[in-house]
XYZ file of C-alpha atoms in Angstrom:
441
model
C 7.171 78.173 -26.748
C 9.269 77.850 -29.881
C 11.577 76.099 -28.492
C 9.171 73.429 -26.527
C 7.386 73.128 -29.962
C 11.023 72.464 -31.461
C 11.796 69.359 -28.795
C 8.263 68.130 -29.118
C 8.954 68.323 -33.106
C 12.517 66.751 -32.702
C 10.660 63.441 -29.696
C 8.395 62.883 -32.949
C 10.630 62.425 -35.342
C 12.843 60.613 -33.236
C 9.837 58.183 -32.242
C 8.862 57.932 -36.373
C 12.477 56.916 -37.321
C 12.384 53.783 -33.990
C 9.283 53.037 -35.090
C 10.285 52.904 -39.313
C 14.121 51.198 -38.159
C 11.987 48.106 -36.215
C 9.656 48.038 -39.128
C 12.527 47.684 -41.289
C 14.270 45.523 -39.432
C 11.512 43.206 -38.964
C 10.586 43.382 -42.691
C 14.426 42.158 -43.948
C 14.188 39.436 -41.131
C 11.596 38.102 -42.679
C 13.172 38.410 -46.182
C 16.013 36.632 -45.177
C 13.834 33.880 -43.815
C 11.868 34.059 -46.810
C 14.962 33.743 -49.550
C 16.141 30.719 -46.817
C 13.406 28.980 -47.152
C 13.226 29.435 -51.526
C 16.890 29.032 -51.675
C 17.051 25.846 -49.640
C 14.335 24.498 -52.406
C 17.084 25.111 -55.086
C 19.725 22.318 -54.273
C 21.273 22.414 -57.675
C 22.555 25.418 -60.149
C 19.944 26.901 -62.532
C 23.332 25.833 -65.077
C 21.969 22.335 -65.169
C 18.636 22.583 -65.680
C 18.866 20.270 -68.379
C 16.466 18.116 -69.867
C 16.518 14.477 -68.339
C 13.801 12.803 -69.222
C 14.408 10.178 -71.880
C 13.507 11.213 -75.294
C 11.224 8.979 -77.644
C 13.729 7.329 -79.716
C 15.789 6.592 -76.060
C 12.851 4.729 -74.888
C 11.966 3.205 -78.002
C 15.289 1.560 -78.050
C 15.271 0.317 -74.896
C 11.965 -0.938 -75.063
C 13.302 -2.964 -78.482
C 16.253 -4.057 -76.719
C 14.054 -5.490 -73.560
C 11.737 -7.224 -75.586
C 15.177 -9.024 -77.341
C 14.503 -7.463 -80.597
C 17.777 -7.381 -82.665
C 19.410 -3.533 -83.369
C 22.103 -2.396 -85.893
C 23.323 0.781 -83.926
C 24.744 3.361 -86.598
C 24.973 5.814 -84.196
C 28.325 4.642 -82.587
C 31.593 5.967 -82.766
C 33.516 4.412 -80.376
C 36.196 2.418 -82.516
C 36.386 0.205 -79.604
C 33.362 -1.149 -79.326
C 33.191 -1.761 -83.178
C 36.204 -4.145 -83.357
C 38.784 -1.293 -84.296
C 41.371 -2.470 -81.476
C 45.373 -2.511 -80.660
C 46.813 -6.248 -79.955
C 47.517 -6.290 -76.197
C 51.152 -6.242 -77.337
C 50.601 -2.555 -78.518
C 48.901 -1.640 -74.568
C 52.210 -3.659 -73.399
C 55.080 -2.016 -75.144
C 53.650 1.339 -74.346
C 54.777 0.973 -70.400
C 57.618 -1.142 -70.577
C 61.296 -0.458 -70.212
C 62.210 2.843 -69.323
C 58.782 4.423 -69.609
C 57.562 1.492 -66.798
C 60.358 3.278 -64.507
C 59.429 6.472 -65.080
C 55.460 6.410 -64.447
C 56.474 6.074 -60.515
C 57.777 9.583 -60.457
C 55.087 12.397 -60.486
C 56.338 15.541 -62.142
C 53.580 18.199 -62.888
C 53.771 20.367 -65.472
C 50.481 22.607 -65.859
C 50.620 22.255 -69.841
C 52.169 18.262 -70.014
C 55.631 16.701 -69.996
C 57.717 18.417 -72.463
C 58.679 14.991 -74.345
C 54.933 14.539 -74.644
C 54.015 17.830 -76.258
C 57.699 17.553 -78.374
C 55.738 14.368 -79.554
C 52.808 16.802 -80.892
C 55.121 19.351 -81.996
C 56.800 16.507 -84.182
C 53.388 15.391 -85.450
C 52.102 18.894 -86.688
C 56.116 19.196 -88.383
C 55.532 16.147 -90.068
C 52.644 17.297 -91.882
C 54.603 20.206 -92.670
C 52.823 22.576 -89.738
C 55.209 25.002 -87.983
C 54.948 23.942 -84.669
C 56.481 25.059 -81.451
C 56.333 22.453 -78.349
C 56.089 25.841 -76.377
C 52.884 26.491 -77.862
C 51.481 22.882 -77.310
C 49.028 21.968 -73.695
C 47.680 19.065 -72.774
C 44.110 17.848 -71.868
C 42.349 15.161 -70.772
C 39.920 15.595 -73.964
C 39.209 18.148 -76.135
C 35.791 19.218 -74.593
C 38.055 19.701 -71.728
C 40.117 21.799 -73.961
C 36.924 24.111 -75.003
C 36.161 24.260 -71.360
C 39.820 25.619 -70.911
C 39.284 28.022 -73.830
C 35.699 29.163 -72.684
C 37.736 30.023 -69.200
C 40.619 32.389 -70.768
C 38.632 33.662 -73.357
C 35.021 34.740 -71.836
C 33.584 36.176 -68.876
C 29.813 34.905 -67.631
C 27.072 36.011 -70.743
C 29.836 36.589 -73.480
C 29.095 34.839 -76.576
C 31.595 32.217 -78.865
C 30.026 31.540 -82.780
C 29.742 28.177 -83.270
C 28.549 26.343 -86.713
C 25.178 24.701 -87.354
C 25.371 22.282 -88.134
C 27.760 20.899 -85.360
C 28.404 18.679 -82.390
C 25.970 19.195 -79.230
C 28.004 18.472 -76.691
C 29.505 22.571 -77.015
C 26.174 23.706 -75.364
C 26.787 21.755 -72.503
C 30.425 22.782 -72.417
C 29.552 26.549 -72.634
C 26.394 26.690 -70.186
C 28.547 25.294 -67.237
C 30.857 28.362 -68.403
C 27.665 30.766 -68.402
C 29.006 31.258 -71.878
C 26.573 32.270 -75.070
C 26.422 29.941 -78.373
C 25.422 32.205 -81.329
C 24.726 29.964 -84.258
C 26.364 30.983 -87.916
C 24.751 28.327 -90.599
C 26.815 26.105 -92.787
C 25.242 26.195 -96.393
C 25.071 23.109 -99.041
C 24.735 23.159 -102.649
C 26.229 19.788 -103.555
C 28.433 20.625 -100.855
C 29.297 22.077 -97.496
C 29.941 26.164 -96.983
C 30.746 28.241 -94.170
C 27.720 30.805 -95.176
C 30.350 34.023 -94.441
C 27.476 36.816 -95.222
C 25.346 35.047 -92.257
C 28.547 34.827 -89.883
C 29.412 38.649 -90.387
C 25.675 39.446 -90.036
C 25.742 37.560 -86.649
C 28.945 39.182 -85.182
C 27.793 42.540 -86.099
C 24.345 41.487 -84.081
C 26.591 40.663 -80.968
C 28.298 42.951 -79.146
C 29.455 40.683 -76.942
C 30.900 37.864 -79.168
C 34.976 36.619 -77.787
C 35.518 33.678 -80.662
C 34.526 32.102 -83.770
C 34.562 28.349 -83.408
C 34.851 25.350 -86.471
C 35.391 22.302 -86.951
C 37.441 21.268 -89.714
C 36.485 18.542 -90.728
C 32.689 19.070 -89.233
C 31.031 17.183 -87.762
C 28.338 15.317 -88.990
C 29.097 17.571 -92.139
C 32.433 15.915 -93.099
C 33.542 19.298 -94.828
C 36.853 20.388 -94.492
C 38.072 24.370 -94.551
C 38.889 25.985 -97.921
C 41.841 27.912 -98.008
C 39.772 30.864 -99.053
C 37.472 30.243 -95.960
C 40.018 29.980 -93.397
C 41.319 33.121 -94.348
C 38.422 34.582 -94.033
C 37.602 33.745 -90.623
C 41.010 34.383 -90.105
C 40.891 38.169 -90.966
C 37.175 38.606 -89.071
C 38.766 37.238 -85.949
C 41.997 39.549 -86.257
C 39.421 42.810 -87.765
C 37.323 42.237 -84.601
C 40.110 40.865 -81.967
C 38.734 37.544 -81.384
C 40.037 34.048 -81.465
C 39.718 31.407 -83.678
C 39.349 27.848 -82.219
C 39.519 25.021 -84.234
C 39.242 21.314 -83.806
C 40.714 19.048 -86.092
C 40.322 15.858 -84.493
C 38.748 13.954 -87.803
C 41.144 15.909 -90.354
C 43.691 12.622 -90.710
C 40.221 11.034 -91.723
C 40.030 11.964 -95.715
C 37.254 10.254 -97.455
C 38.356 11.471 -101.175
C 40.876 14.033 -101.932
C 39.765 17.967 -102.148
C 41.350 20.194 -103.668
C 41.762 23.171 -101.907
C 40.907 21.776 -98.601
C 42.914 22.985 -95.679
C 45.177 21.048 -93.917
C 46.085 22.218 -90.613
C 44.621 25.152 -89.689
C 48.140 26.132 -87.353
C 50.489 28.852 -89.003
C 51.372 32.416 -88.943
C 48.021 34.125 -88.140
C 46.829 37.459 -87.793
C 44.366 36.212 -84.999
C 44.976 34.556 -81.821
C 44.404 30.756 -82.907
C 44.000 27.797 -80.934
C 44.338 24.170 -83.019
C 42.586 20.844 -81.618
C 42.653 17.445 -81.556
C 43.754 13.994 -79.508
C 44.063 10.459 -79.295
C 40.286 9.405 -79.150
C 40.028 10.321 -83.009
C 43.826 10.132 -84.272
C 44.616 6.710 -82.782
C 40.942 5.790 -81.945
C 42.265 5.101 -78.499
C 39.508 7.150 -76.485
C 40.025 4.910 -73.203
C 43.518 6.632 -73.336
C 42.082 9.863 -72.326
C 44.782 12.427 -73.943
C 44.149 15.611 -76.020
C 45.957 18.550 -76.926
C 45.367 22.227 -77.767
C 48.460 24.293 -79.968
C 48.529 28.359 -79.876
C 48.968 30.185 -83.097
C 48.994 33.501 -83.749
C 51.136 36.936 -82.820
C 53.669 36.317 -80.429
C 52.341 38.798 -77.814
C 49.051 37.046 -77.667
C 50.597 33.870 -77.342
C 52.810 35.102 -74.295
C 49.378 36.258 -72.771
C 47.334 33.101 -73.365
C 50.167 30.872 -72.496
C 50.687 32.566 -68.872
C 46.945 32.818 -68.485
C 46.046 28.867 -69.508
C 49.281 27.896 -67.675
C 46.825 29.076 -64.263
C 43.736 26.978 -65.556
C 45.322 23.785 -66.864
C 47.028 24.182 -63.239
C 44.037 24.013 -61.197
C 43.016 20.330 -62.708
C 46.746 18.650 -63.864
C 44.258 16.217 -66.184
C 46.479 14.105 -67.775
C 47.571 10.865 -66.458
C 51.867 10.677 -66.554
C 51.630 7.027 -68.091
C 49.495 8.225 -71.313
C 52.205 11.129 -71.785
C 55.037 8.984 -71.335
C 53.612 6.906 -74.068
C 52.274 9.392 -76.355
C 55.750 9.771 -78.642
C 55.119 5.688 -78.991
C 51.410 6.183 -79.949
C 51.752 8.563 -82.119
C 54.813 7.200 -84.112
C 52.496 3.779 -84.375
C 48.795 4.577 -84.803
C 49.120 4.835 -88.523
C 48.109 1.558 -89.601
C 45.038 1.773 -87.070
C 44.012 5.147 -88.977
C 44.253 3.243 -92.507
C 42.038 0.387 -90.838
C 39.374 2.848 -89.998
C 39.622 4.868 -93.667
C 39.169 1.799 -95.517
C 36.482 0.842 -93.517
C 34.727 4.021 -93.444
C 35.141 4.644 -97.211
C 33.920 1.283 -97.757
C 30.705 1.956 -96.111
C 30.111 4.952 -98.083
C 30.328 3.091 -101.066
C 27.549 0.728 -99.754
C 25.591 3.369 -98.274
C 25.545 4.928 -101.782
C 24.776 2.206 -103.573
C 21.930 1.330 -101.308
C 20.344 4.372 -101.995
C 20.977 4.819 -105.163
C 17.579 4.136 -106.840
C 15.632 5.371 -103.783
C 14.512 8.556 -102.936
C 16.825 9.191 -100.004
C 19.940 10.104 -100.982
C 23.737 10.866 -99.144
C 24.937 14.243 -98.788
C 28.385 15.496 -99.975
C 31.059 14.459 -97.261
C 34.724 14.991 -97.529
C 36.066 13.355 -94.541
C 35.529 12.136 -90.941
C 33.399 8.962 -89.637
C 29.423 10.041 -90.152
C 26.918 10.288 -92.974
C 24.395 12.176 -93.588
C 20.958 11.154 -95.300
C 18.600 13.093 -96.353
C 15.294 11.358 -95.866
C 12.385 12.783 -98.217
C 9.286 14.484 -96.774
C 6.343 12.585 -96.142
C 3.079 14.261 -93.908
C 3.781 13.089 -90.409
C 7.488 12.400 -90.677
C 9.841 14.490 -89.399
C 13.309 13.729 -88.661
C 12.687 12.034 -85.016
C 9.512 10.341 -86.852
C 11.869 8.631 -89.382
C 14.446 7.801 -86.979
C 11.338 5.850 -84.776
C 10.081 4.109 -88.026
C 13.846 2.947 -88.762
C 13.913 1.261 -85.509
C 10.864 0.087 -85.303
C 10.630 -1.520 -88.796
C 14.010 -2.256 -89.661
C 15.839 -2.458 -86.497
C 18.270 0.331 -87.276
C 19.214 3.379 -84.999
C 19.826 6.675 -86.951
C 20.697 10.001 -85.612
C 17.868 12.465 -86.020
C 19.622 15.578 -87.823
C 18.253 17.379 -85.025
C 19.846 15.954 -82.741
C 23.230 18.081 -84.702
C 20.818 21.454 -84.814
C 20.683 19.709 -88.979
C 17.929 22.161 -90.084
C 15.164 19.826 -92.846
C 14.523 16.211 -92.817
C 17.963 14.146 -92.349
C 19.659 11.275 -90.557
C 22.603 10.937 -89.908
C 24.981 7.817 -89.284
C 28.185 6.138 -88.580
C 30.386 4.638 -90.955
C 32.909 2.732 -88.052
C 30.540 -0.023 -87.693
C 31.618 -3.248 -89.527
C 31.005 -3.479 -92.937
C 28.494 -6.882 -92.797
C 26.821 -5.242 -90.260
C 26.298 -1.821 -91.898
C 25.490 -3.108 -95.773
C 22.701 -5.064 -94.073
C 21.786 -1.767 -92.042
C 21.749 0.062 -94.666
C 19.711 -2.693 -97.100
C 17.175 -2.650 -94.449
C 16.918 1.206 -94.331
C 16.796 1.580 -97.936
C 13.588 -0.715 -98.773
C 11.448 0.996 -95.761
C 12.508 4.061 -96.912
C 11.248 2.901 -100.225
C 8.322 1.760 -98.909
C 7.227 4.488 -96.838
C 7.556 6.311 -99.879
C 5.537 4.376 -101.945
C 2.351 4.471 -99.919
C 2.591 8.442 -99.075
């Protein structure tokens, strides 16, 4: 009897677990049909979820521009499109002669041709920067270069500090890397700060942090490193084991002297470092499409990074050979196109200034680079955006928002490369409605 009860026990259970495995079964069937069915809704990564619907001042612009209304656009920096150009002599010589010969060989080298990053070794050693060529890669751009450094440095959800105010275009850069911007604030009284208290209070708030980004000068701040403030991030990033990244593309861009100001931000560090910059700011050749990244730092890190980025820069090969066969060329003769663009840009400040002057907008402290910024006052209703709408509207002139450069207050912000009839009758226009949006609040 035990033992019938036992079998009958034993046909149950067996009967339970069929019964449970086809219930089971049936149940993740219809999961997989389910998640199918969602996924196949989501064609593209959650990564680029972006925004893409035209912002106000977008569509006010274009609206202006359909109707044929006339626009001053001091928002551009392309020195291209604002008559800052090379004879086609200078586009000539570059791939003539021997260098014409040499473009139909293809010879890839993961970080460049070594005469092209000699070239940038040479440059940095000529502004009396230790510089190895060994230490020197090449990029298509520099936001390819960040991409590069996001890549070697982080894995998906770590963070890199980045300043605010600063370019946008490093949130797009680090989302497709699944990488986390953590914001340390610039301060100003009379002029630009990196706000160190806030920056070690954020990096002891993230656990997770790999690198402290700058820019040097910043962008739209115009405010060079101080000596004492590259050190300082300097010995955080070596303290903490993280790199320092800095770009440098508008530092051959002075706007007055500053004492004090860092230079070049390579040398002997106690941090892994990483130094920016490229042709589309140092010889305003952005069609060109040739940047470069230099390593700094202690020599085992170097060793690491180099064998590491070697891989990445490996799986793209960027650069085009005819731009690095040219670059010692470019380099040796963009010089007078770099004087071109600091008279220009200092003479704009001048007549920004002077516009202003009497008004109550005024310019903030800048040291060097190719923007402005204005800050607007505070009127009910006006915000930045608001302002930057009634500019175009009523005096046909397209500002930056400071949002639009995470610029916390009431600010716009604008290029100096635009030519300098164009720009003092810009700015004449934006002073008086200024003034007279004033006057009525």
């Amino acid at each position: 009897m035990r033992v019938a009860l036992g079998r009958d026990a034993w046909r149950a259970g067996a009967v339970l677990h069929r019964d449970v495995t086809r219930v089971c079964a049936r149940v993740a069937g219809a999961l997989r049909v389910f998640c199918a069915a969602v996924g196949s809704r989501r064609r593209f990564s959650r990564r680029t979820q972006w925004e893409l619907t035209p912002n106000a001042l977008t569509r006010a612009l274009a609206d202006r521009r359909a109707a044929g209304g006339d626009v001053v656009d001091l928002t551009i920096t392309n020195p291209t499109a604002v008559g800052l150009r090379y004879p086609s002599s200078f586009y000539a010589s570059l791939f003539e002669g021997p260098r014409a010969a040499a473009i139909a060989a293809y010879e890839p080298e993961p970080f460049g041709l070594e005469a092209a990053r000699e070239a940038v070794a040479s440059y940095y050693r000529a502004r009396a920067c230790a510089c190895d060529a060994a230490d020197v890669w090449l990029t298509a751009s520099t936001s390819e270069a960040f991409a590069q450094l996001f890549a070697l440095l982080c894995d998906p959800g770590d963070a890199v500090l980045v300043p605010q105010p600063g370019y946008p275009l490093l949130e797009y850069l680090a989302g497709l890397a699944d990488v986390r911007l953590v914001r340390y604030p610039l301060g100003y009284d009379g002029a630009w700060f990196v706000d160190l208290d806030a920056l070690r209070a954020a990096l002891r708030a993230e656990p997770r942090a790999r690198a402290i980004a700058c820019t040097a000068p910043g962008n739209p701040t115009g405010a060079y490193l101080g000596e004492g403030e590259l050190a300082s991030l300097e010995s955080l990033c070596a303290e903490r084991g993280l790199a320092l990244l800095v770009d440098e593309v508008f530092a051959e861009f002075p706007l007055r002297e500053t004492p004090g100001r860092t230079r070049c931000a390579l040398g002997p560090r106690a941090c892994l470092g990483f130094v920016l910059s490229g042709l589309s700011k140092l010889a305003a050749l952005p069609q060109l499409k040739l940047a470069w990244g230099v390593m700094c730092g202690p020599a085992r890190l170097r060793t690491e990074a180099r064998g590491r980025l070697a891989i990445i820069a490996d799986t793209s090969l960027s650069v085009g050979t005819p731009v690095q066969l040219a670059l010692p060329a470019i380099l040796r003769e963009a010089g007078p196109m770099r004087e071109r663009i600091r008279a220009r840009t200092a003479a704009n400040l001048v007549a920004l200034r002077t516009a202003l002057a009497a008004g109550p907008a005024s310019v903030l402290d800048v040291e060097a680079g190719w923007a402005a910024i204005v800050r607007l006052p505070r009127i009910a209703g006006l915000d930045d955006e608001a302002w930057a709408l009634a500019l175009l509207e009523r005096a046909g002139t397209l500002v930056h928002p400071g949002s639009f450069y995470d610029l916390p207050g009431c600010h716009g912000v604008v290029s100096l490369l635009v030519p300098g009839e164009d720009f003092t009758r810009a700015v004449g226009a934006l002073a008086y409605e200024i003034a007279s949006r004033a006057d009525v609040a």
